[in-house]
XYZ file of C-alpha atoms in Angstrom:
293
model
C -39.766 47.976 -17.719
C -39.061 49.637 -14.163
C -42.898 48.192 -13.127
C -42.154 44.933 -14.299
C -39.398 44.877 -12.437
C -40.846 46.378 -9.559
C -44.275 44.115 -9.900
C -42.149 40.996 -9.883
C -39.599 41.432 -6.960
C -41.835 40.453 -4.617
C -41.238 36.642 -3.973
C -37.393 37.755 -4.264
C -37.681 39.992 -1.672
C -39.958 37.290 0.859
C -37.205 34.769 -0.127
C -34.416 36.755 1.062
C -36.709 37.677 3.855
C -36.996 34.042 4.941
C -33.606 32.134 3.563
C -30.726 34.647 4.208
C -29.392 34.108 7.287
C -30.933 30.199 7.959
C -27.645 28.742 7.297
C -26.071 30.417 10.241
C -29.133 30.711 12.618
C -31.356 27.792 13.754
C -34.717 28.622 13.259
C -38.576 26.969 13.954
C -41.062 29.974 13.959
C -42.817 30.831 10.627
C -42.084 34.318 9.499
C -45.747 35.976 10.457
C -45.151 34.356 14.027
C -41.500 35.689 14.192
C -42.512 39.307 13.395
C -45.831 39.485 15.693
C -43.671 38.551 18.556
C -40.154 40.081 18.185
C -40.278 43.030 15.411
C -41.337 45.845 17.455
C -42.761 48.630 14.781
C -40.761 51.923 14.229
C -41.952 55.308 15.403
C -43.672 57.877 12.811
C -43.074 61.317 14.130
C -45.416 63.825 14.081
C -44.520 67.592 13.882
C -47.075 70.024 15.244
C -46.138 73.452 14.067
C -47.878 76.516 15.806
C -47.183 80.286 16.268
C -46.605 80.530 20.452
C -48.081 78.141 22.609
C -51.059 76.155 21.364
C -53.987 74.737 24.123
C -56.072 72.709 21.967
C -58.004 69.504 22.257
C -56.911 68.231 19.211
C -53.411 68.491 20.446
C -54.325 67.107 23.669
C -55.133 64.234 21.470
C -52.771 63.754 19.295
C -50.002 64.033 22.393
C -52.765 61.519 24.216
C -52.011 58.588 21.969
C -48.674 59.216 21.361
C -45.808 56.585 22.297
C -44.632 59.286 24.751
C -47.267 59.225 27.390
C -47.339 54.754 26.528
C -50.157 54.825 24.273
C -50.002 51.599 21.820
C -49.760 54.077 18.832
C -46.089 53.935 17.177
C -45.484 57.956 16.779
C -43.991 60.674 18.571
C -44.973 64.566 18.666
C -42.649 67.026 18.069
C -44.085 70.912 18.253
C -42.548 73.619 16.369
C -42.709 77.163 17.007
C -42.793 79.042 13.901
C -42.475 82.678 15.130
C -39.007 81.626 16.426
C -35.821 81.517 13.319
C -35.742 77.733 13.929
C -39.784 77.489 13.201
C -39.091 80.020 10.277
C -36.797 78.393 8.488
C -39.208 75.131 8.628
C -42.128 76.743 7.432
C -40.653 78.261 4.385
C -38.601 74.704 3.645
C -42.274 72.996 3.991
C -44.225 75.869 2.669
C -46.389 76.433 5.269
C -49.158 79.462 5.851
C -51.510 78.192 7.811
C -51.086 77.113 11.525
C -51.905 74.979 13.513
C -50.499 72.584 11.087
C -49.610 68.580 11.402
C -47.010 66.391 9.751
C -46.316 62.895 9.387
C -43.248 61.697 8.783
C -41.716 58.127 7.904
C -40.089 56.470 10.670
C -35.990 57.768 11.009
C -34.930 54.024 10.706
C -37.796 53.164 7.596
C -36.590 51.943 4.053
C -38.651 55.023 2.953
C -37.906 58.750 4.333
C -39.694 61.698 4.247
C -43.175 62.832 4.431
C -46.022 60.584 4.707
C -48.911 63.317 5.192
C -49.708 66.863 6.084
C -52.787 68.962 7.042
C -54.708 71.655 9.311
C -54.348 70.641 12.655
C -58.106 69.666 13.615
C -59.812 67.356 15.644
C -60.720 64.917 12.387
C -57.147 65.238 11.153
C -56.315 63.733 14.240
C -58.205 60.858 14.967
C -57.774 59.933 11.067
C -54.122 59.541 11.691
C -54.548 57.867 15.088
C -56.981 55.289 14.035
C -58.802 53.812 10.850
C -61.472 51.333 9.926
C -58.842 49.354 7.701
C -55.958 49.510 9.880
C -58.355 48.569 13.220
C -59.087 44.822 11.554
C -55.324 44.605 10.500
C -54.510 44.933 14.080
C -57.112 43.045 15.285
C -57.122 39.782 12.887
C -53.102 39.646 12.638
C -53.417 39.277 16.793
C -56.236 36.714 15.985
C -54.173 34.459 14.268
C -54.187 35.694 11.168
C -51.287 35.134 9.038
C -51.347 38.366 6.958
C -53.843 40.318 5.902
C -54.185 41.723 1.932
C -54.632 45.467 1.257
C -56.270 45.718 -1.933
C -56.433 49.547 -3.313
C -58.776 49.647 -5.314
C -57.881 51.837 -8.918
C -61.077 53.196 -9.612
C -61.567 51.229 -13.067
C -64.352 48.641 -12.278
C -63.275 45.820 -14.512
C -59.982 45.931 -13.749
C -60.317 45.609 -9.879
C -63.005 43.028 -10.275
C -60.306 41.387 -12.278
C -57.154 41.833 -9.826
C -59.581 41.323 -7.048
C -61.285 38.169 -7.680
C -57.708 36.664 -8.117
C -56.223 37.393 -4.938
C -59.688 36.759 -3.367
C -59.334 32.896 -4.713
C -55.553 32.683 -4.379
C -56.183 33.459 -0.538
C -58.796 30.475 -0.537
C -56.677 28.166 -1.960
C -53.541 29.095 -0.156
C -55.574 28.642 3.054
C -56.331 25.449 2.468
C -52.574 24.457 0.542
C -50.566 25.641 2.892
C -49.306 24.158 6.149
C -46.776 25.520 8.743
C -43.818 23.217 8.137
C -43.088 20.165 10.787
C -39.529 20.378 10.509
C -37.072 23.033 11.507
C -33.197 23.988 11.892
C -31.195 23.933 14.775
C -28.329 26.114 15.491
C -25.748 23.778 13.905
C -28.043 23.247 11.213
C -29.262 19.854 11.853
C -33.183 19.300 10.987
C -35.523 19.126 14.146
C -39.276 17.894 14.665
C -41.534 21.415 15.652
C -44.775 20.441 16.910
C -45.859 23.992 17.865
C -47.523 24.511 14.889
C -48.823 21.148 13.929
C -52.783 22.386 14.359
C -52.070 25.736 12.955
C -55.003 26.955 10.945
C -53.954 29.377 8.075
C -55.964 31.996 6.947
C -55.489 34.678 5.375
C -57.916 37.998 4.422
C -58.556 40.598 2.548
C -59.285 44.412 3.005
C -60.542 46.559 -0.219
C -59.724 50.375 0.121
C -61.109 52.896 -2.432
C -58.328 55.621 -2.840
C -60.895 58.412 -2.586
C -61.904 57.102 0.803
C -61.190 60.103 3.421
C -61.007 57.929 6.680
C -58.204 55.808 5.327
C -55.933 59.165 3.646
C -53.236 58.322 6.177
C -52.854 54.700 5.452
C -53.077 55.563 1.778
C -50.731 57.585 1.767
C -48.158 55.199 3.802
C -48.522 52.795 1.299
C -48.528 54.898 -1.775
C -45.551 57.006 -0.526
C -43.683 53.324 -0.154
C -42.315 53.109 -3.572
C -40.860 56.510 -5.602
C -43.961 55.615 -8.442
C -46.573 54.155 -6.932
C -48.657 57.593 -7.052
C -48.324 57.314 -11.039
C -50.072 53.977 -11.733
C -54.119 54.267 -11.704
C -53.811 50.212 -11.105
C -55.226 47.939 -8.593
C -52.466 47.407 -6.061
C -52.262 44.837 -2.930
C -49.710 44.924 -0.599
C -49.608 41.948 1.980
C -49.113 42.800 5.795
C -47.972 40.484 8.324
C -46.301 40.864 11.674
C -46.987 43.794 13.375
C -48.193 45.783 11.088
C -45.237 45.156 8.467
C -46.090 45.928 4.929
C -44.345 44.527 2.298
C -43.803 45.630 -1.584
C -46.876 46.368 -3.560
C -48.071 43.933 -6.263
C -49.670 46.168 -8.787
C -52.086 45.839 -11.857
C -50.985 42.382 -14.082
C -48.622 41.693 -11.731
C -51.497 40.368 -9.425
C -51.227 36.637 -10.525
C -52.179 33.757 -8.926
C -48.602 32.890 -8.764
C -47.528 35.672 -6.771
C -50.263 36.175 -4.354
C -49.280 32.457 -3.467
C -46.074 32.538 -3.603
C -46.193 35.727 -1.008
C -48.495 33.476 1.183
C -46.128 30.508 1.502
C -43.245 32.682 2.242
C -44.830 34.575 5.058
C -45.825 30.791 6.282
C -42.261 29.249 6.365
C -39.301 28.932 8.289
C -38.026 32.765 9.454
C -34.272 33.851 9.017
C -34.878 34.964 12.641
C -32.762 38.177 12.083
C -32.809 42.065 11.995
C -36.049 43.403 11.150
C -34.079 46.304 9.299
C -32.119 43.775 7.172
C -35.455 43.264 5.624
C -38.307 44.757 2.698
C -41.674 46.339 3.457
C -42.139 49.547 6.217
C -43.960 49.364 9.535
C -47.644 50.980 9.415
C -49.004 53.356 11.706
C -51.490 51.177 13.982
C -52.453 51.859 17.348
C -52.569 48.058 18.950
C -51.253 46.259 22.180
C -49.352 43.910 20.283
C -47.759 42.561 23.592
């Protein structure tokens, strides 16, 4: 009952996105637009914890790319010094033996807390958490134009993600070729008003398939499945739709991928934003390293 719940709050959770705060805000920028241009993505913070001082190039590159020396990835680095009480008492809270060892953490301000990820510090540890095949084309097509992009995680049963699959596949296609940006707006006072902005718009919207075994993309599969308290249970297909800058919202998982909702997630994203606190809203910010000025 708690998945059904879960697989069908999606459209609530776009409509609040979109209608709660329209009555008191004028608004004529579709939702996607909105959130590439004003919702700046929270910081992940990465602890490094060592014994003493640590040279290393992998350090050198994770401190590199961080938002500290302005690199366009959204995490900070945090070192911790385990021979010291304060580094003590963190390794035995996180269990930790081995050093050099990295941590990801959720963003302080996320709808989700906590760990995202943790490993030996090493050169490939690194540049898996810095970049990623999957999350390299959802930077790159969302600043394309792109109105959100579909991540489809894959289960590991063939029929059913051929199943879950071809439906969002050809709910995309039609939505694309539905779905308009809408001509009229909202002024302040609430008064309809002609937008032309958007009038040759084209929408589009695509799809990335992630197996969950697949190494390069362990820190973007964890994000997602560390989203929701259950996800990790449920050996289902699961898409979550990502928009903005990198905003990912609720997953839709196993029957739950209908026609219906995939659509009714794409029109949402495509209408009329509440123009209001990013925090106010569903969905966490990914870890993507992009110049989305």
């Amino acid at each position: 009952m708690r998945r059904k719940m879960l697989i069908n709050r999606l459209p609530l959770y776009l409509f609040f996105i979109l209608f709660s705060a329209v009555s008191g805000h004028g608004c004529s920028v579709p939702v996607f637009r909105y959130a590439l241009e004003r919702w700046r993505a929270d910081f992940y913070t990465v602890i490094v914890s060592t014994r003493g001082t640590l040279e290393d190039e992998a350090v050198a590159l994770l401190q590199e790319h961080a938002i500290d020396h302005d690199s366009l990835s959204n995490y900070t680095v945090r070192t911790i010094d385990l021979s010291t009480p304060a580094g003590a008492r963190y390794a035995e809270e996180n269990d930790i033996t081995t050093t050099p060892w990295l941590a990801l953490y959720y963003p302080s301000h996320a709808n989700v807390r906590g760990l995202v990820w943790q490993g030996p510090l090493n050169e490939t540890n690194v540049k898996r958490l810095i970049h990623s095949p999957a999350r390299t084309a959802v930077a790159e097509k969302l600043l394309a134009g792109e109105v959100a992009m579909w991540l489809f995680i894959e289960s590991g049963d063939p029929k059913k993600d051929d199943r879950a699959r071809k439906i969002v596949q050809q709910t995309l296609e039609r939505a694309a070729k539905e779905l308009k940006i809408p001509s009229t707006g909202v002024d302040i006072d609430g008064n309809a008003i002609e937008v032309t902005d958007f009038v040759d718009y084209v929408v589009h919207f695509d799809v990335i398939d992630i197996a969950r075994d697949d190494s390069t993309e362990m820190i973007l599969l964890s994000a997602l499945l560390g989203s929701e308290p259950d996800l990790p249970f449920y050996d289902e297909p699961m898409v979550f739709p990502v928009f903005g800058r990198g905003r990912a919202l609720h997953a839709i998982i196993g029957d739950g991928i209908t026609e219906k909702t995939v659509f009714d997630g794409c029109r949402s994203i495509t209408a009329w934003c509440s123009c209001e606190i990013k925090a106010q809203n569903p969905g966490i910010d990914l870890l993507i390293s992009a110049d989305w000025s």
